[in-house]
Structures are given as C-alpha cells and as structure tokens.
Amino acid sequence: MSDSMVTQSGERVTPLACDEKQIHIEDIAHALSQLCRANGHTKYFYSVGQHCINCALEAKARGFGKQLQLTALLHDASEAYMADLIRPVKQQMPKYCETEDQLLAVILKKYGLDPELPASIKMIDDAMLAAEFKDLVGPELIEYQAELITEPDLKEKTCSEIKQTYLKLFQELTQ
C-alpha cells in the first residue's frame, strides 16, 4: 500500500506528510476545477474551484489585500490532495480535519501566506456556502445567514474554464 498519490502533472505527493516541493498550483487548479461541491448534490456541476474563485472575489470586494485574497483562493487547496468531505461527515472525523489543516498550512506557507486560516476567510467561506446552497441545493439545508458584498458567479462552467480562471487569478494575486 502506497502512502503517496500521483497528480495530473506527474508529481508524487504524500498527503499525510507533504513537502512544499510536492505542491504545484497547476495541480491544485486542475483538481479543484473537477471536484463538485456538496458531494455532487447540486442542480448542476459547480466545482470547489469555482467556489474558491468566488471567495477570493468576495475578499477583494471587502477591501482585503492581495495576501488575504490569495488565502481565500487557496482556502480549500488541501482538497486537491485529500478530496472534499461534506461538513456533517467532516465534523465527525477529527483526525481527518487535523490532517487537512496540516496540509493546508504547508500549501499556504509555500505561497508565503500565514499557515493559519484567518477568521475573516472562514466567514467568507460560510457566507458563500449559504449563498451556494440557497441557489444550487436548497435553502432549508443551511442555517448560517451572512451577507455577501458580491453576487457570486454560480453559473455552470466547464472544468477547463474554472481551471484557467483559477490560474489567472492566482497569477494576478502573486505578481
């Protein structure tokens, strides 16, 4: 049994003991563009990548600097290597959450960001989740109500479109 995986770029990654050298933004953008939110229970395909782009744009609208916008874009980057679990399941898996947090810290550190996810980004994530579920799943599922400044782009897009948009936004935020 192997302790590693191979990404679309051919990189061998050990998610449980990841090194910054194993992380590539192209792999993150590729995988997140192909992972569906809500475990696939949306009206149509809506990716984790599109969610992250919307979170970064919300951070920009709130006047956050480029580093926090980049943090918002990368806040689910660990899911490129560990998959996405729905919150009710994830909350019952403390070891998974701990491992996910450790991997995210490695990713954020690689890109010069604080390895601890700020409360402001968690708030945007929750507000975006509520907006997504209202339009894409069903409003009765989410109790959290928060205001967004932006109107998130929830239109159906191809994986390729999301990957390119994600990479373009990453480039803008790191220049």
PDB file of C-alpha atoms in Angstrom:
ATOM      1  CA  MET A   1       0.000   0.000   0.000  1.00  0.00           C
ATOM      2  CA  SER A   2       1.457   3.324  -1.048  1.00  0.00           C
ATOM      3  CA  ASP A   3       1.498   6.441   1.083  1.00  0.00           C
ATOM      4  CA  SER A   4       1.524   8.693  -1.970  1.00  0.00           C
ATOM      5  CA  MET A   5      -0.568   9.707  -4.945  1.00  0.00           C
ATOM      6  CA  VAL A   6       0.336  10.955  -8.405  1.00  0.00           C
ATOM      7  CA  THR A   7      -1.158  14.258  -9.556  1.00  0.00           C
ATOM      8  CA  GLN A   8      -2.134  15.180 -13.099  1.00  0.00           C
ATOM      9  CA  SER A   9       1.285  16.810 -13.571  1.00  0.00           C
ATOM     10  CA  GLY A  10       3.022  13.570 -12.622  1.00  0.00           C
ATOM     11  CA  GLU A  11       4.143  14.769  -9.173  1.00  0.00           C
ATOM     12  CA  ARG A  12       4.230  12.132  -6.459  1.00  0.00           C
ATOM     13  CA  VAL A  13       2.612  13.618  -3.339  1.00  0.00           C
ATOM     14  CA  THR A  14       2.394  12.184   0.168  1.00  0.00           C
ATOM     15  CA  PRO A  15      -0.731  13.922   1.526  1.00  0.00           C
ATOM     16  CA  LEU A  16      -0.108  12.785   5.117  1.00  0.00           C
ATOM     17  CA  ALA A  17       3.476  14.085   5.133  1.00  0.00           C
ATOM     18  CA  CYS A  18       3.505  16.621   2.341  1.00  0.00           C
ATOM     19  CA  ASP A  19       6.522  18.711   1.454  1.00  0.00           C
ATOM     20  CA  GLU A  20       6.205  22.159  -0.169  1.00  0.00           C
ATOM     21  CA  LYS A  21       8.190  20.921  -3.183  1.00  0.00           C
ATOM     22  CA  GLN A  22       5.361  18.479  -3.972  1.00  0.00           C
ATOM     23  CA  ILE A  23       2.782  21.268  -4.267  1.00  0.00           C
ATOM     24  CA  HIS A  24       2.089  22.882  -7.646  1.00  0.00           C
ATOM     25  CA  ILE A  25      -0.602  25.465  -8.339  1.00  0.00           C
ATOM     26  CA  GLU A  26      -1.433  23.776 -11.661  1.00  0.00           C
ATOM     27  CA  ASP A  27      -2.289  20.562  -9.790  1.00  0.00           C
ATOM     28  CA  ILE A  28      -4.432  22.470  -7.302  1.00  0.00           C
ATOM     29  CA  ALA A  29      -6.309  24.357 -10.036  1.00  0.00           C
ATOM     30  CA  HIS A  30      -6.802  21.185 -12.062  1.00  0.00           C
ATOM     31  CA  ALA A  31      -8.134  19.069  -9.189  1.00  0.00           C
ATOM     32  CA  LEU A  32     -10.355  21.754  -7.642  1.00  0.00           C
ATOM     33  CA  SER A  33     -11.903  22.508 -11.021  1.00  0.00           C
ATOM     34  CA  GLN A  34     -13.017  18.868 -11.197  1.00  0.00           C
ATOM     35  CA  LEU A  35     -14.321  18.413  -7.623  1.00  0.00           C
ATOM     36  CA  CYS A  36     -18.032  19.092  -7.236  1.00  0.00           C
ATOM     37  CA  ARG A  37     -19.354  20.947  -4.201  1.00  0.00           C
ATOM     38  CA  ALA A  38     -21.947  19.320  -1.927  1.00  0.00           C
ATOM     39  CA  ASN A  39     -20.678  15.861  -2.831  1.00  0.00           C
ATOM     40  CA  GLY A  40     -22.274  16.313  -6.269  1.00  0.00           C
ATOM     41  CA  HIS A  41     -25.764  17.091  -4.944  1.00  0.00           C
ATOM     42  CA  THR A  42     -26.122  20.393  -6.765  1.00  0.00           C
ATOM     43  CA  LYS A  43     -28.549  21.302  -9.572  1.00  0.00           C
ATOM     44  CA  TYR A  44     -25.587  21.110 -11.967  1.00  0.00           C
ATOM     45  CA  PHE A  45     -21.838  20.739 -11.695  1.00  0.00           C
ATOM     46  CA  TYR A  46     -20.404  23.504  -9.503  1.00  0.00           C
ATOM     47  CA  SER A  47     -16.781  22.997  -8.565  1.00  0.00           C
ATOM     48  CA  VAL A  48     -14.743  23.637  -5.457  1.00  0.00           C
ATOM     49  CA  GLY A  49     -12.501  25.711  -7.745  1.00  0.00           C
ATOM     50  CA  GLN A  50     -15.381  27.995  -8.694  1.00  0.00           C
ATOM     51  CA  HIS A  51     -16.277  28.324  -5.008  1.00  0.00           C
ATOM     52  CA  CYS A  52     -12.686  29.367  -4.218  1.00  0.00           C
ATOM     53  CA  ILE A  53     -12.664  31.924  -7.041  1.00  0.00           C
ATOM     54  CA  ASN A  54     -15.919  33.393  -5.703  1.00  0.00           C
ATOM     55  CA  CYS A  55     -14.426  33.556  -2.193  1.00  0.00           C
ATOM     56  CA  ALA A  56     -11.339  35.402  -3.493  1.00  0.00           C
ATOM     57  CA  LEU A  57     -13.531  37.898  -5.371  1.00  0.00           C
ATOM     58  CA  GLU A  58     -15.590  38.441  -2.219  1.00  0.00           C
ATOM     59  CA  ALA A  59     -12.365  39.113  -0.275  1.00  0.00           C
ATOM     60  CA  LYS A  60     -11.387  41.699  -2.901  1.00  0.00           C
ATOM     61  CA  ALA A  61     -14.820  43.360  -2.693  1.00  0.00           C
ATOM     62  CA  ARG A  62     -14.382  43.629   1.067  1.00  0.00           C
ATOM     63  CA  GLY A  63     -11.160  45.565   0.521  1.00  0.00           C
ATOM     64  CA  PHE A  64      -8.846  42.784   1.680  1.00  0.00           C
ATOM     65  CA  GLY A  65      -5.289  42.947   0.376  1.00  0.00           C
ATOM     66  CA  LYS A  66      -3.806  40.546  -2.147  1.00  0.00           C
ATOM     67  CA  GLN A  67      -2.498  38.170   0.528  1.00  0.00           C
ATOM     68  CA  LEU A  68      -5.938  37.623   2.032  1.00  0.00           C
ATOM     69  CA  GLN A  69      -7.470  37.344  -1.436  1.00  0.00           C
ATOM     70  CA  LEU A  70      -4.886  34.655  -2.230  1.00  0.00           C
ATOM     71  CA  THR A  71      -5.661  32.932   1.061  1.00  0.00           C
ATOM     72  CA  ALA A  72      -9.338  32.906   0.082  1.00  0.00           C
ATOM     73  CA  LEU A  73      -8.446  31.419  -3.309  1.00  0.00           C
ATOM     74  CA  LEU A  74      -6.351  28.698  -1.636  1.00  0.00           C
ATOM     75  CA  HIS A  75      -8.525  28.033   1.423  1.00  0.00           C
ATOM     76  CA  ASP A  76      -9.705  24.652   0.067  1.00  0.00           C
ATOM     77  CA  ALA A  77      -6.441  23.747  -1.709  1.00  0.00           C
ATOM     78  CA  SER A  78      -5.865  20.740   0.555  1.00  0.00           C
ATOM     79  CA  GLU A  79      -8.931  19.170  -1.086  1.00  0.00           C
ATOM     80  CA  ALA A  80      -6.881  18.833  -4.268  1.00  0.00           C
ATOM     81  CA  TYR A  81      -4.937  16.135  -2.423  1.00  0.00           C
ATOM     82  CA  MET A  82      -7.448  14.821   0.143  1.00  0.00           C
ATOM     83  CA  ALA A  83     -10.843  15.281  -1.558  1.00  0.00           C
ATOM     84  CA  ASP A  84     -13.796  17.251  -0.255  1.00  0.00           C
ATOM     85  CA  LEU A  85     -15.988  15.902   2.522  1.00  0.00           C
ATOM     86  CA  ILE A  86     -19.357  17.367   3.377  1.00  0.00           C
ATOM     87  CA  ARG A  87     -19.386  19.231   6.699  1.00  0.00           C
ATOM     88  CA  PRO A  88     -21.645  16.806   8.624  1.00  0.00           C
ATOM     89  CA  VAL A  89     -19.188  13.976   7.891  1.00  0.00           C
ATOM     90  CA  LYS A  90     -16.037  16.066   8.315  1.00  0.00           C
ATOM     91  CA  GLN A  91     -17.182  17.237  11.767  1.00  0.00           C
ATOM     92  CA  GLN A  92     -17.176  13.607  12.908  1.00  0.00           C
ATOM     93  CA  MET A  93     -13.624  12.999  11.720  1.00  0.00           C
ATOM     94  CA  PRO A  94     -11.208  14.956  13.916  1.00  0.00           C
ATOM     95  CA  LYS A  95      -8.091  13.180  12.582  1.00  0.00           C
ATOM     96  CA  TYR A  96      -9.110  13.986   9.011  1.00  0.00           C
ATOM     97  CA  CYS A  97      -9.618  17.642   9.969  1.00  0.00           C
ATOM     98  CA  GLU A  98      -6.241  17.762  11.699  1.00  0.00           C
ATOM     99  CA  THR A  99      -4.506  16.257   8.667  1.00  0.00           C
ATOM    100  CA  GLU A 100      -6.344  18.604   6.316  1.00  0.00           C
ATOM    101  CA  ASP A 101      -5.310  21.620   8.425  1.00  0.00           C
ATOM    102  CA  GLN A 102      -1.666  20.455   8.397  1.00  0.00           C
ATOM    103  CA  LEU A 103      -1.689  20.034   4.617  1.00  0.00           C
ATOM    104  CA  LEU A 104      -3.349  23.408   4.090  1.00  0.00           C
ATOM    105  CA  ALA A 105      -0.703  25.009   6.315  1.00  0.00           C
ATOM    106  CA  VAL A 106       2.034  23.566   4.082  1.00  0.00           C
ATOM    107  CA  ILE A 107       0.288  24.920   0.973  1.00  0.00           C
ATOM    108  CA  LEU A 108      -0.299  28.379   2.442  1.00  0.00           C
ATOM    109  CA  LYS A 109       3.286  28.564   3.694  1.00  0.00           C
ATOM    110  CA  LYS A 110       4.602  27.598   0.241  1.00  0.00           C
ATOM    111  CA  TYR A 111       2.886  30.663  -1.200  1.00  0.00           C
ATOM    112  CA  GLY A 112       4.124  33.000   1.539  1.00  0.00           C
ATOM    113  CA  LEU A 113       0.868  33.107   3.480  1.00  0.00           C
ATOM    114  CA  ASP A 114       0.037  32.710   7.147  1.00  0.00           C
ATOM    115  CA  PRO A 115      -0.443  28.955   7.694  1.00  0.00           C
ATOM    116  CA  GLU A 116      -3.414  29.638   9.985  1.00  0.00           C
ATOM    117  CA  LEU A 117      -6.655  30.347   8.101  1.00  0.00           C
ATOM    118  CA  PRO A 118      -7.947  33.752   9.315  1.00  0.00           C
ATOM    119  CA  ALA A 119     -11.447  34.096  10.760  1.00  0.00           C
ATOM    120  CA  SER A 120     -12.301  36.607   8.011  1.00  0.00           C
ATOM    121  CA  ILE A 121     -11.741  33.945   5.341  1.00  0.00           C
ATOM    122  CA  LYS A 122     -13.749  31.366   7.296  1.00  0.00           C
ATOM    123  CA  MET A 123     -16.595  33.898   7.461  1.00  0.00           C
ATOM    124  CA  ILE A 124     -16.486  34.434   3.691  1.00  0.00           C
ATOM    125  CA  ASP A 125     -16.413  30.647   3.186  1.00  0.00           C
ATOM    126  CA  ASP A 126     -19.526  30.232   5.356  1.00  0.00           C
ATOM    127  CA  ALA A 127     -21.364  33.100   3.665  1.00  0.00           C
ATOM    128  CA  MET A 128     -20.504  31.701   0.235  1.00  0.00           C
ATOM    129  CA  LEU A 129     -21.667  28.245   1.312  1.00  0.00           C
ATOM    130  CA  ALA A 130     -25.041  29.679   2.350  1.00  0.00           C
ATOM    131  CA  ALA A 131     -25.438  31.511  -0.977  1.00  0.00           C
ATOM    132  CA  GLU A 132     -24.431  28.435  -2.976  1.00  0.00           C
ATOM    133  CA  PHE A 133     -26.813  26.140  -1.143  1.00  0.00           C
ATOM    134  CA  LYS A 134     -29.676  28.606  -1.474  1.00  0.00           C
ATOM    135  CA  ASP A 135     -29.343  28.641  -5.263  1.00  0.00           C
ATOM    136  CA  LEU A 136     -27.807  25.248  -6.039  1.00  0.00           C
ATOM    137  CA  VAL A 137     -29.138  22.821  -3.413  1.00  0.00           C
ATOM    138  CA  GLY A 138     -31.917  24.141  -1.212  1.00  0.00           C
ATOM    139  CA  PRO A 139     -32.161  26.963   1.341  1.00  0.00           C
ATOM    140  CA  GLU A 140     -33.545  24.742   4.085  1.00  0.00           C
ATOM    141  CA  LEU A 141     -30.171  22.969   4.448  1.00  0.00           C
ATOM    142  CA  ILE A 142     -28.114  25.906   5.698  1.00  0.00           C
ATOM    143  CA  GLU A 143     -28.863  27.727   8.935  1.00  0.00           C
ATOM    144  CA  TYR A 144     -25.970  30.193   8.620  1.00  0.00           C
ATOM    145  CA  GLN A 145     -27.070  33.521   7.188  1.00  0.00           C
ATOM    146  CA  ALA A 146     -24.473  36.085   6.234  1.00  0.00           C
ATOM    147  CA  GLU A 147     -24.276  38.942   3.811  1.00  0.00           C
ATOM    148  CA  LEU A 148     -22.076  38.873   0.751  1.00  0.00           C
ATOM    149  CA  ILE A 149     -20.928  42.064  -0.923  1.00  0.00           C
ATOM    150  CA  THR A 150     -20.588  40.373  -4.299  1.00  0.00           C
ATOM    151  CA  GLU A 151     -23.096  38.465  -6.352  1.00  0.00           C
ATOM    152  CA  PRO A 152     -21.261  35.136  -6.664  1.00  0.00           C
ATOM    153  CA  ASP A 153     -20.983  33.649 -10.134  1.00  0.00           C
ATOM    154  CA  LEU A 154     -22.937  30.420  -9.773  1.00  0.00           C
ATOM    155  CA  LYS A 155     -23.366  29.796 -13.494  1.00  0.00           C
ATOM    156  CA  GLU A 156     -22.487  26.369 -14.815  1.00  0.00           C
ATOM    157  CA  LYS A 157     -18.950  26.370 -16.205  1.00  0.00           C
ATOM    158  CA  THR A 158     -16.631  23.767 -17.630  1.00  0.00           C
ATOM    159  CA  CYS A 159     -13.727  22.379 -15.651  1.00  0.00           C
ATOM    160  CA  SER A 160     -11.368  23.913 -18.202  1.00  0.00           C
ATOM    161  CA  GLU A 161     -12.902  27.383 -17.753  1.00  0.00           C
ATOM    162  CA  ILE A 162     -12.583  27.160 -13.978  1.00  0.00           C
ATOM    163  CA  LYS A 163      -9.001  25.901 -14.113  1.00  0.00           C
ATOM    164  CA  GLN A 164      -7.942  28.761 -16.404  1.00  0.00           C
ATOM    165  CA  THR A 165      -9.766  31.380 -14.313  1.00  0.00           C
ATOM    166  CA  TYR A 166      -8.235  29.978 -11.112  1.00  0.00           C
ATOM    167  CA  LEU A 167      -4.711  30.084 -12.564  1.00  0.00           C
ATOM    168  CA  LYS A 168      -5.221  33.594 -13.970  1.00  0.00           C
ATOM    169  CA  LEU A 169      -6.450  34.884 -10.630  1.00  0.00           C
ATOM    170  CA  PHE A 170      -3.551  33.178  -8.847  1.00  0.00           C
ATOM    171  CA  GLN A 171      -1.104  34.920 -11.228  1.00  0.00           C
ATOM    172  CA  GLU A 172      -2.740  38.313 -10.629  1.00  0.00           C
ATOM    173  CA  LEU A 173      -2.543  37.864  -6.864  1.00  0.00           C
ATOM    174  CA  THR A 174       1.081  36.720  -6.812  1.00  0.00           C
ATOM    175  CA  GLN A 175       2.561  39.424  -9.063  1.00  0.00           C
TER     176      GLN A 175
END
